[in-house]
């Protein structure tokens, strides 16, 4: 406590007891606060929760497009399942980071209850969790929206090519007769790859940040 009790015989003679402000004590920084572990565990939670929200949205949005495409072109269903797999990987990123951060957590000192886990480690691990979680969330949004549009386009192009063939057109017809949707499919996959890289960048950043740690020896020193 920065306000400490001053005895009668200390600089005051027989005067009444007074309280004085200890500037030296006020300037002390305690590196291992009791609330530090809570911040570290928040990093674990953010990594898993946000990454799985991104993965869930990406899977659901891509699934909508795949099912809509499968009505007219069911033969392309399994071929266009790639976005669902890529969205599901995002949840694994969050799980990996959470497990690593949980391994960095240190229990309070037995007997005294002093916290060994520092504020420095807590904030670094919170940043790691947010990097992984929010990057995976952004990646899931990108994967889901682009996959929905891409798979519908691939299915529409394939269905249009089949219709041209059924009508007896044997010419190029603007490329629709000979096209099987491969051009659009390749483009869709490339978009998914770059969208998935966003989550990977967050994972790499989180792994680097998780190595930043400092632990106290005794009583927050």
Tab-separated table of C-alpha atoms in Angstrom:
chain	number	residue	atom	x	y	z
A	1	UNK	CA	0.000	0.000	0.000
A	2	UNK	CA	1.472	3.343	-1.044
A	3	UNK	CA	-0.079	5.046	1.967
A	4	UNK	CA	1.738	3.806	5.068
A	5	UNK	CA	1.316	4.594	8.711
A	6	UNK	CA	3.906	6.909	10.256
A	7	UNK	CA	4.814	6.331	13.897
A	8	UNK	CA	4.889	9.126	16.461
A	9	UNK	CA	8.631	8.979	16.890
A	10	UNK	CA	9.360	9.140	13.136
A	11	UNK	CA	10.091	12.701	12.057
A	12	UNK	CA	7.093	13.903	14.020
A	13	UNK	CA	8.179	13.817	17.687
A	14	UNK	CA	5.100	13.657	19.870
A	15	UNK	CA	2.701	14.868	17.216
A	16	UNK	CA	-0.296	12.884	16.118
A	17	UNK	CA	0.069	9.914	13.817
A	18	UNK	CA	0.053	10.965	10.170
A	19	UNK	CA	-0.078	9.242	6.813
A	20	UNK	CA	2.455	9.984	4.121
A	21	UNK	CA	2.827	9.032	0.458
A	22	UNK	CA	5.787	6.800	-0.310
A	23	UNK	CA	6.893	7.753	-3.846
A	24	UNK	CA	9.435	4.942	-4.078
A	25	UNK	CA	6.807	2.326	-3.340
A	26	UNK	CA	4.377	3.929	-5.767
A	27	UNK	CA	6.888	3.550	-8.612
A	28	UNK	CA	7.331	-0.186	-8.072
A	29	UNK	CA	6.072	-2.309	-10.970
A	30	UNK	CA	4.895	-5.788	-10.089
A	31	UNK	CA	5.590	-8.072	-13.097
A	32	UNK	CA	3.484	-10.983	-11.813
A	33	UNK	CA	0.053	-9.670	-10.914
A	34	UNK	CA	-2.636	-11.979	-9.587
A	35	UNK	CA	-4.850	-11.277	-12.626
A	36	UNK	CA	-2.186	-12.204	-15.200
A	37	UNK	CA	-3.292	-15.874	-15.616
A	38	UNK	CA	-6.819	-14.714	-16.472
A	39	UNK	CA	-5.466	-12.710	-19.416
A	40	UNK	CA	-3.410	-15.684	-20.575
A	41	UNK	CA	-6.420	-18.005	-20.479
A	42	UNK	CA	-8.389	-15.422	-22.461
A	43	UNK	CA	-5.773	-15.804	-25.185
A	44	UNK	CA	-6.449	-19.560	-25.269
A	45	UNK	CA	-10.193	-18.983	-25.457
A	46	UNK	CA	-9.993	-16.334	-28.176
A	47	UNK	CA	-7.823	-18.576	-30.353
A	48	UNK	CA	-10.293	-21.464	-30.252
A	49	UNK	CA	-13.548	-19.483	-30.314
A	50	UNK	CA	-12.779	-17.062	-33.143
A	51	UNK	CA	-11.050	-19.724	-35.256
A	52	UNK	CA	-14.041	-22.039	-34.944
A	53	UNK	CA	-16.484	-19.243	-35.730
A	54	UNK	CA	-14.555	-18.611	-38.941
A	55	UNK	CA	-14.429	-22.317	-39.729
A	56	UNK	CA	-18.146	-22.747	-39.042
A	57	UNK	CA	-19.140	-19.807	-41.233
A	58	UNK	CA	-16.846	-20.918	-44.050
A	59	UNK	CA	-18.202	-24.467	-43.936
A	60	UNK	CA	-21.839	-23.376	-43.829
A	61	UNK	CA	-21.516	-20.776	-46.582
A	62	UNK	CA	-19.520	-23.099	-48.845
A	63	UNK	CA	-22.010	-25.893	-48.162
A	64	UNK	CA	-24.871	-23.715	-49.372
A	65	UNK	CA	-23.150	-23.124	-52.693
A	66	UNK	CA	-22.150	-26.775	-53.084
A	67	UNK	CA	-25.681	-28.045	-52.448
A	68	UNK	CA	-27.160	-25.487	-54.837
A	69	UNK	CA	-24.654	-26.527	-57.497
A	70	UNK	CA	-25.311	-30.225	-56.847
A	71	UNK	CA	-28.937	-29.920	-57.941
A	72	UNK	CA	-27.976	-29.312	-61.571
A	73	UNK	CA	-24.517	-30.895	-61.611
A	74	UNK	CA	-24.372	-33.675	-58.976
A	75	UNK	CA	-21.297	-35.180	-60.633
A	76	UNK	CA	-19.275	-32.144	-59.504
A	77	UNK	CA	-20.269	-32.415	-55.855
A	78	UNK	CA	-17.172	-34.171	-54.509
A	79	UNK	CA	-14.891	-32.223	-56.816
A	80	UNK	CA	-15.988	-28.950	-55.204
A	81	UNK	CA	-15.765	-30.115	-51.588
A	82	UNK	CA	-12.320	-28.495	-51.214
A	83	UNK	CA	-13.604	-25.236	-49.609
A	84	UNK	CA	-15.271	-27.214	-46.816
A	85	UNK	CA	-11.985	-28.930	-46.003
A	86	UNK	CA	-10.077	-25.649	-46.024
A	87	UNK	CA	-12.620	-24.018	-43.729
A	88	UNK	CA	-12.442	-26.948	-41.319
A	89	UNK	CA	-8.665	-26.586	-41.043
A	90	UNK	CA	-9.129	-23.142	-39.476
A	91	UNK	CA	-10.539	-24.690	-36.323
A	92	UNK	CA	-7.419	-26.854	-36.043
A	93	UNK	CA	-5.268	-23.699	-36.118
A	94	UNK	CA	-7.085	-22.368	-33.080
A	95	UNK	CA	-6.816	-25.696	-31.285
A	96	UNK	CA	-3.053	-25.881	-31.876
A	97	UNK	CA	-2.467	-22.385	-30.506
A	98	UNK	CA	-4.707	-22.983	-27.487
A	99	UNK	CA	-2.849	-26.182	-26.575
A	100	UNK	CA	0.533	-24.438	-26.880
A	101	UNK	CA	-0.586	-21.472	-24.771
A	102	UNK	CA	-2.101	-23.737	-22.147
A	103	UNK	CA	1.269	-25.464	-21.821
A	104	UNK	CA	2.835	-22.075	-21.023
A	105	UNK	CA	0.522	-21.438	-18.078
A	106	UNK	CA	2.113	-21.800	-14.627
A	107	UNK	CA	0.236	-22.514	-11.410
A	108	UNK	CA	0.652	-20.168	-8.428
A	109	UNK	CA	3.356	-21.072	-5.948
A	110	UNK	CA	2.183	-23.765	-3.590
A	111	UNK	CA	1.828	-22.617	-0.018
A	112	UNK	CA	2.309	-18.889	-0.553
A	113	UNK	CA	-0.055	-18.531	-3.516
A	114	UNK	CA	2.317	-16.145	-5.283
A	115	UNK	CA	1.740	-15.806	-9.023
A	116	UNK	CA	4.678	-16.919	-11.168
A	117	UNK	CA	2.979	-16.174	-14.486
A	118	UNK	CA	3.911	-12.612	-15.478
A	119	UNK	CA	1.898	-9.821	-17.066
A	120	UNK	CA	4.428	-9.848	-19.928
A	121	UNK	CA	3.642	-13.484	-20.703
A	122	UNK	CA	-0.086	-12.887	-20.300
A	123	UNK	CA	-0.221	-10.036	-22.795
A	124	UNK	CA	2.009	-11.885	-25.275
A	125	UNK	CA	-0.226	-14.950	-25.094
A	126	UNK	CA	-3.360	-12.822	-25.401
A	127	UNK	CA	-1.898	-11.275	-28.551
A	128	UNK	CA	-1.067	-14.759	-29.872
A	129	UNK	CA	-4.614	-15.950	-29.319
A	130	UNK	CA	-6.111	-12.888	-30.980
A	131	UNK	CA	-3.746	-13.145	-33.968
A	132	UNK	CA	-4.704	-16.730	-34.646
A	133	UNK	CA	-8.402	-16.351	-33.839
A	134	UNK	CA	-9.147	-13.159	-35.746
A	135	UNK	CA	-7.031	-14.119	-38.772
A	136	UNK	CA	-8.829	-17.456	-38.942
A	137	UNK	CA	-12.164	-15.669	-38.629
A	138	UNK	CA	-11.290	-13.401	-41.560
A	139	UNK	CA	-10.081	-16.405	-43.538
A	140	UNK	CA	-13.324	-18.275	-42.879
A	141	UNK	CA	-15.388	-15.334	-44.100
A	142	UNK	CA	-13.324	-15.105	-47.290
A	143	UNK	CA	-13.461	-18.851	-47.937
A	144	UNK	CA	-17.193	-19.105	-47.373
A	145	UNK	CA	-18.244	-16.155	-49.537
A	146	UNK	CA	-15.897	-16.958	-52.418
A	147	UNK	CA	-16.728	-20.675	-52.319
A	148	UNK	CA	-20.449	-19.990	-52.433
A	149	UNK	CA	-20.099	-17.859	-55.554
A	150	UNK	CA	-17.427	-20.065	-57.137
A	151	UNK	CA	-19.197	-23.400	-56.805
A	152	UNK	CA	-22.453	-21.957	-58.116
A	153	UNK	CA	-20.588	-20.554	-61.126
A	154	UNK	CA	-18.858	-23.875	-61.820
A	155	UNK	CA	-22.182	-25.713	-61.637
A	156	UNK	CA	-23.920	-23.190	-63.866
A	157	UNK	CA	-21.194	-23.391	-66.505
A	158	UNK	CA	-21.274	-27.186	-66.491
A	159	UNK	CA	-25.071	-27.240	-66.763
A	160	UNK	CA	-24.985	-24.731	-69.615
A	161	UNK	CA	-22.438	-26.814	-71.529
A	162	UNK	CA	-24.654	-29.898	-71.147
A	163	UNK	CA	-27.673	-27.945	-72.394
A	164	UNK	CA	-25.797	-26.805	-75.506
A	165	UNK	CA	-24.827	-30.388	-76.272
A	166	UNK	CA	-28.398	-31.637	-75.810
A	167	UNK	CA	-29.627	-29.007	-78.254
A	168	UNK	CA	-27.259	-30.399	-80.884
A	169	UNK	CA	-24.769	-27.558	-81.090
A	170	UNK	CA	-21.422	-28.900	-82.184
A	171	UNK	CA	-19.612	-25.593	-82.766
A	172	UNK	CA	-17.685	-23.673	-80.177
A	173	UNK	CA	-20.689	-21.543	-79.171
A	174	UNK	CA	-18.546	-19.219	-77.198
A	175	UNK	CA	-16.690	-22.066	-75.544
A	176	UNK	CA	-19.764	-23.343	-73.746
A	177	UNK	CA	-20.014	-26.668	-75.601
A	178	UNK	CA	-16.476	-27.849	-74.948
A	179	UNK	CA	-16.209	-26.350	-71.470
A	180	UNK	CA	-16.749	-28.551	-68.414
A	181	UNK	CA	-16.225	-25.794	-65.864
A	182	UNK	CA	-12.529	-26.531	-65.399
A	183	UNK	CA	-11.468	-22.923	-66.010
A	184	UNK	CA	-13.768	-21.608	-63.321
A	185	UNK	CA	-12.872	-24.491	-61.012
A	186	UNK	CA	-9.162	-23.705	-61.166
A	187	UNK	CA	-9.889	-20.053	-60.462
A	188	UNK	CA	-12.097	-20.969	-57.501
A	189	UNK	CA	-9.410	-23.201	-56.012
A	190	UNK	CA	-6.801	-20.443	-56.323
A	191	UNK	CA	-9.104	-18.047	-54.495
A	192	UNK	CA	-9.563	-20.604	-51.713
A	193	UNK	CA	-5.811	-21.065	-51.391
A	194	UNK	CA	-5.138	-17.364	-50.946
A	195	UNK	CA	-8.098	-16.978	-48.597
A	196	UNK	CA	-6.837	-19.895	-46.503
A	197	UNK	CA	-3.388	-18.321	-46.281
A	198	UNK	CA	-4.832	-15.580	-44.074
A	199	UNK	CA	-5.411	-18.067	-41.288
A	200	UNK	CA	-1.948	-19.532	-41.794
A	201	UNK	CA	-0.362	-16.106	-41.338
A	202	UNK	CA	-2.188	-15.739	-38.042
A	203	UNK	CA	-1.030	-19.175	-36.921
A	204	UNK	CA	2.624	-18.366	-37.674
A	205	UNK	CA	2.377	-15.042	-35.827
A	206	UNK	CA	0.764	-16.766	-32.848
A	207	UNK	CA	3.507	-19.393	-32.667
A	208	UNK	CA	6.149	-16.654	-32.632
A	209	UNK	CA	4.339	-14.638	-29.965
A	210	UNK	CA	3.844	-17.718	-27.796
A	211	UNK	CA	7.611	-17.914	-27.340
A	212	UNK	CA	7.632	-14.536	-25.543
A	213	UNK	CA	7.499	-15.426	-21.867
A	214	UNK	CA	8.795	-14.349	-18.475
A	215	UNK	CA	8.231	-16.042	-15.112
A	216	UNK	CA	8.767	-14.726	-11.602
A	217	UNK	CA	10.799	-16.569	-8.996
A	218	UNK	CA	9.213	-15.598	-5.705
A	219	UNK	CA	6.358	-13.291	-4.848
A	220	UNK	CA	6.213	-11.490	-8.161
A	221	UNK	CA	9.948	-10.620	-8.311
